[in-house]
């Protein structure tokens, strides 16, 4: 009897610790890898809660979480999603509301982040890190070429500088830009480029605009720029691939997420950390919509059976205390940025983050409600916040990547994208 009792005690204790396993789906970006490493601190403060990580490449993550939440699959307790999905899914009742307490200090959150992740004043995801986009460049190469980088460059000026600093024989390419297909991969960047050329996804009657002059001019410029001054294989490059190239000293310029700045200025990761400078994202016909607005945020799917523990984890990972923990354990140059006012007021952070001012200015300047030169019916800078955009963005991204790889002409790629967009919008009943 004693042995049975002892066995039961041990077994029951094991069950008690195992029954609160939180499955966290996240993207394989640097800040999420850090969150995974620091998860032990959350587990220590919350005995009996274990974190199980599902870490995926960006495109795969989006597919997996979208399928799971739409089918109420219940695979995940915490999902990493963005500003595109949150308002749509929150409105559909697919996400549990995040209810911050006084300690969480929601008023410390940057307004752009809070608004972008809320529906009718209710928060449905908490921002883990926020970003806009900006130009990151090698000041040493620009200087050596006898040129100066304007604080607000045009794309024409960027092309001229890329031509001067491009030196493939020495393994240095004038510019690196995303080419990997995906609505949040190449199309995030390309939408801002098209915006700056005066284009838009849809006119006020929801008619797709992909064969208009701004799209043709922007995509022709992009393909020509990367073919002449970009690295080989650009059509397969997204954020992580270009980050690796930049840190090796192979990119003269890069227009991408502001969050990249913390990695390329870190001497532990970057060979050119002391040679990096920043400017605003390039403009052309207009400055509207030239830099995006995004947050990688954490949300609880309505299908989770562990909502309380999941919300507790999210509040921990998106808190001021977590930012301080990263600063202490990993270094102040590695803290997740773009979400809280207090981060930009922190002397320790400002001491090491020479990108802080440029990043904050980019985030504040992005306006999802007015991001195109002609009036548009949608909200969003680098995406249109309608459910149909995901399919349209993926189809267009594949065509743009094919054009960059030389498999199809720019005109043909845009024509096929227009047809795919019209099919989706007609099917969804936006117009006849």
Tab-separated table of N, CA and C in Angstrom, residues 300-368:
chain	number	residue	atom	x	y	z
A	300	UNK	N	-3.985	35.350	-28.147
A	300	UNK	CA	-4.540	34.074	-27.670
A	300	UNK	C	-5.712	33.700	-28.565
A	301	UNK	N	-5.616	32.568	-29.290
A	301	UNK	CA	-6.770	32.150	-30.093
A	301	UNK	C	-7.950	31.778	-29.200
A	302	UNK	N	-9.143	32.094	-29.668
A	302	UNK	CA	-10.347	31.801	-28.876
A	302	UNK	C	-10.487	30.300	-28.601
A	303	UNK	N	-9.840	29.478	-29.432
A	303	UNK	CA	-9.938	28.022	-29.283
A	303	UNK	C	-9.049	27.467	-28.163
A	304	UNK	N	-8.142	28.299	-27.593
A	304	UNK	CA	-7.254	27.812	-26.531
A	304	UNK	C	-8.044	27.474	-25.272
A	305	UNK	N	-7.665	26.368	-24.625
A	305	UNK	CA	-8.314	25.981	-23.361
A	305	UNK	C	-7.500	26.482	-22.167
A	306	UNK	N	-6.426	27.235	-22.461
A	306	UNK	CA	-5.545	27.714	-21.383
A	306	UNK	C	-5.380	29.230	-21.482
A	307	UNK	N	-6.499	29.906	-21.654
A	307	UNK	CA	-6.463	31.347	-21.924
A	307	UNK	C	-5.802	32.153	-20.811
A	308	UNK	N	-6.081	31.835	-19.551
A	308	UNK	CA	-5.521	32.620	-18.439
A	308	UNK	C	-3.995	32.541	-18.418
A	309	UNK	N	-3.469	31.314	-18.543
A	309	UNK	CA	-2.010	31.136	-18.537
A	309	UNK	C	-1.388	31.778	-19.777
A	310	UNK	N	-2.090	31.674	-20.918
A	310	UNK	CA	-1.589	32.255	-22.169
A	310	UNK	C	-1.517	33.779	-22.072
A	311	UNK	N	-2.569	34.383	-21.482
A	311	UNK	CA	-2.575	35.841	-21.338
A	311	UNK	C	-1.487	36.284	-20.355
A	312	UNK	N	-1.268	35.495	-19.334
A	312	UNK	CA	-0.216	35.802	-18.358
A	312	UNK	C	1.153	35.820	-19.049
A	313	UNK	N	1.379	34.827	-19.929
A	313	UNK	CA	2.645	34.773	-20.660
A	313	UNK	C	2.794	35.990	-21.578
A	314	UNK	N	1.730	36.340	-22.268
A	314	UNK	CA	1.777	37.476	-23.207
A	314	UNK	C	2.084	38.780	-22.461
A	315	UNK	N	1.439	38.965	-21.319
A	315	UNK	CA	1.698	40.182	-20.529
A	315	UNK	C	3.158	40.227	-20.072
A	316	UNK	N	3.717	39.068	-19.746
A	316	UNK	CA	5.134	38.996	-19.337
A	316	UNK	C	6.042	39.361	-20.511
A	317	UNK	N	5.799	38.760	-21.677
A	317	UNK	CA	6.697	38.923	-22.830
A	317	UNK	C	6.606	40.299	-23.485
A	318	UNK	N	5.536	41.053	-23.188
A	318	UNK	CA	5.375	42.369	-23.829
A	318	UNK	C	5.427	43.505	-22.795
A	319	UNK	N	5.959	43.200	-21.620
A	319	UNK	CA	5.988	44.177	-20.521
A	319	UNK	C	7.268	45.007	-20.498
A	320	UNK	N	7.234	46.084	-19.724
A	320	UNK	CA	8.449	46.891	-19.486
A	320	UNK	C	9.502	46.036	-18.792
A	321	UNK	N	9.027	45.155	-17.906
A	321	UNK	CA	9.939	44.292	-17.145
A	321	UNK	C	10.706	43.343	-18.080
A	322	UNK	N	10.021	42.867	-19.125
A	322	UNK	CA	10.694	41.972	-20.079
A	322	UNK	C	11.790	42.739	-20.839
A	323	UNK	N	11.492	43.949	-21.238
A	323	UNK	CA	12.499	44.781	-21.927
A	323	UNK	C	13.732	44.924	-21.033
A	324	UNK	N	13.498	45.190	-19.740
A	324	UNK	CA	14.620	45.320	-18.797
A	324	UNK	C	15.372	43.997	-18.626
A	325	UNK	N	14.636	42.896	-18.659
A	325	UNK	CA	15.264	41.574	-18.537
A	325	UNK	C	16.202	41.311	-19.714
A	326	UNK	N	15.749	41.631	-20.927
A	326	UNK	CA	16.601	41.454	-22.115
A	326	UNK	C	17.832	42.342	-22.001
A	327	UNK	N	17.616	43.595	-21.576
A	327	UNK	CA	18.742	44.516	-21.409
A	327	UNK	C	19.786	43.963	-20.461
A	328	UNK	N	19.329	43.385	-19.365
A	328	UNK	CA	20.227	42.853	-18.336
A	328	UNK	C	20.894	41.542	-18.766
A	329	UNK	N	20.119	40.643	-19.370
A	329	UNK	CA	20.621	39.302	-19.693
A	329	UNK	C	21.347	39.225	-21.041
A	330	UNK	N	20.878	40.003	-22.016
A	330	UNK	CA	21.420	39.888	-23.379
A	330	UNK	C	22.177	41.147	-23.801
A	331	UNK	N	21.701	42.308	-23.346
A	331	UNK	CA	22.334	43.576	-23.727
A	331	UNK	C	21.288	44.561	-24.217
A	332	UNK	N	21.508	45.839	-23.923
A	332	UNK	CA	20.505	46.857	-24.255
A	332	UNK	C	20.351	47.076	-25.754
A	333	UNK	N	21.349	46.718	-26.523
A	333	UNK	CA	21.231	46.839	-27.975
A	333	UNK	C	20.329	45.780	-28.571
A	334	UNK	N	19.943	44.788	-27.756
A	334	UNK	CA	19.147	43.655	-28.261
A	334	UNK	C	17.701	43.662	-27.775
A	335	UNK	N	17.278	44.733	-27.107
A	335	UNK	CA	15.906	44.731	-26.577
A	335	UNK	C	14.896	44.884	-27.713
A	336	UNK	N	13.697	44.275	-27.587
A	336	UNK	CA	12.661	44.484	-28.603
A	336	UNK	C	12.159	45.923	-28.528
A	337	UNK	N	12.119	46.586	-29.655
A	337	UNK	CA	11.805	48.016	-29.672
A	337	UNK	C	10.491	48.280	-30.414
A	338	UNK	N	10.140	49.565	-30.474
A	338	UNK	CA	8.996	49.972	-31.289
A	338	UNK	C	7.644	49.783	-30.650
A	339	UNK	N	7.603	49.472	-29.341
A	339	UNK	CA	6.299	49.236	-28.714
A	339	UNK	C	5.999	50.173	-27.552
A	340	UNK	N	7.040	50.534	-26.783
A	340	UNK	CA	6.791	51.281	-25.544
A	340	UNK	C	7.573	52.603	-25.505
A	341	UNK	N	6.899	53.640	-24.997
A	341	UNK	CA	7.542	54.962	-24.864
A	341	UNK	C	8.737	54.864	-23.924
A	342	UNK	N	8.586	54.061	-22.862
A	342	UNK	CA	9.641	53.981	-21.838
A	342	UNK	C	10.963	53.469	-22.391
A	343	UNK	N	10.910	52.638	-23.446
A	343	UNK	CA	12.150	52.126	-24.050
A	343	UNK	C	12.971	53.287	-24.604
A	344	UNK	N	12.292	54.243	-25.249
A	344	UNK	CA	12.991	55.371	-25.880
A	344	UNK	C	13.378	56.457	-24.875
A	345	UNK	N	12.983	56.255	-23.618
A	345	UNK	CA	13.377	57.192	-22.557
A	345	UNK	C	14.436	56.558	-21.660
A	346	UNK	N	14.815	55.325	-21.977
A	346	UNK	CA	15.761	54.579	-21.136
A	346	UNK	C	17.201	54.936	-21.500
A	347	UNK	N	17.924	55.498	-20.547
A	347	UNK	CA	19.293	55.964	-20.791
A	347	UNK	C	20.221	54.831	-21.220
A	348	UNK	N	20.030	53.637	-20.635
A	348	UNK	CA	20.880	52.485	-20.988
A	348	UNK	C	20.679	52.100	-22.454
A	349	UNK	N	19.430	52.119	-22.888
A	349	UNK	CA	19.107	51.787	-24.276
A	349	UNK	C	19.662	52.848	-25.225
A	350	UNK	N	19.434	54.117	-24.904
A	350	UNK	CA	19.863	55.210	-25.785
A	350	UNK	C	21.384	55.272	-25.923
A	351	UNK	N	22.073	54.808	-24.906
A	351	UNK	CA	23.543	54.791	-24.921
A	351	UNK	C	24.083	53.892	-26.043
A	352	UNK	N	23.395	52.787	-26.303
A	352	UNK	CA	23.903	51.820	-27.292
A	352	UNK	C	23.124	51.840	-28.612
A	353	UNK	N	21.933	52.414	-28.616
A	353	UNK	CA	21.075	52.351	-29.805
A	353	UNK	C	21.147	53.638	-30.616
A	354	UNK	N	22.113	53.717	-31.524
A	354	UNK	CA	22.241	54.939	-32.323
A	354	UNK	C	21.115	55.061	-33.356
A	355	UNK	N	20.345	53.981	-33.496
A	355	UNK	CA	19.227	53.958	-34.438
A	355	UNK	C	17.921	54.430	-33.801
A	356	UNK	N	17.896	54.642	-32.477
A	356	UNK	CA	16.643	54.867	-31.740
A	356	UNK	C	15.806	56.012	-32.315
A	357	UNK	N	16.448	57.130	-32.574
A	357	UNK	CA	15.721	58.313	-33.050
A	357	UNK	C	15.100	58.068	-34.424
A	358	UNK	N	15.888	57.466	-35.332
A	358	UNK	CA	15.392	57.197	-36.695
A	358	UNK	C	14.244	56.197	-36.669
A	359	UNK	N	14.372	55.188	-35.812
A	359	UNK	CA	13.327	54.159	-35.706
A	359	UNK	C	12.020	54.762	-35.186
A	360	UNK	N	12.093	55.497	-34.098
A	360	UNK	CA	10.892	56.084	-33.496
A	360	UNK	C	10.220	57.065	-34.465
A	361	UNK	N	11.036	57.868	-35.161
A	361	UNK	CA	10.494	58.843	-36.117
A	361	UNK	C	9.754	58.131	-37.251
A	362	UNK	N	10.307	57.010	-37.717
A	362	UNK	CA	9.663	56.250	-38.804
A	362	UNK	C	8.326	55.687	-38.348
A	363	UNK	N	8.298	55.122	-37.144
A	363	UNK	CA	7.055	54.531	-36.617
A	363	UNK	C	5.972	55.595	-36.462
A	364	UNK	N	6.351	56.727	-35.908
A	364	UNK	CA	5.386	57.799	-35.657
A	364	UNK	C	4.855	58.392	-36.966
A	365	UNK	N	5.714	58.418	-38.009
A	365	UNK	CA	5.310	59.065	-39.271
A	365	UNK	C	4.399	58.202	-40.145
A	366	UNK	N	4.379	56.879	-39.912
A	366	UNK	CA	3.558	55.997	-40.749
A	366	UNK	C	2.079	56.179	-40.412
A	367	UNK	N	1.265	56.304	-41.455
A	367	UNK	CA	-0.169	56.538	-41.242
A	367	UNK	C	-1.000	55.542	-42.059
A	368	UNK	N	-1.460	54.443	-41.438
A	368	UNK	CA	-2.216	53.421	-42.164
A	368	UNK	C	-3.541	53.908	-42.753
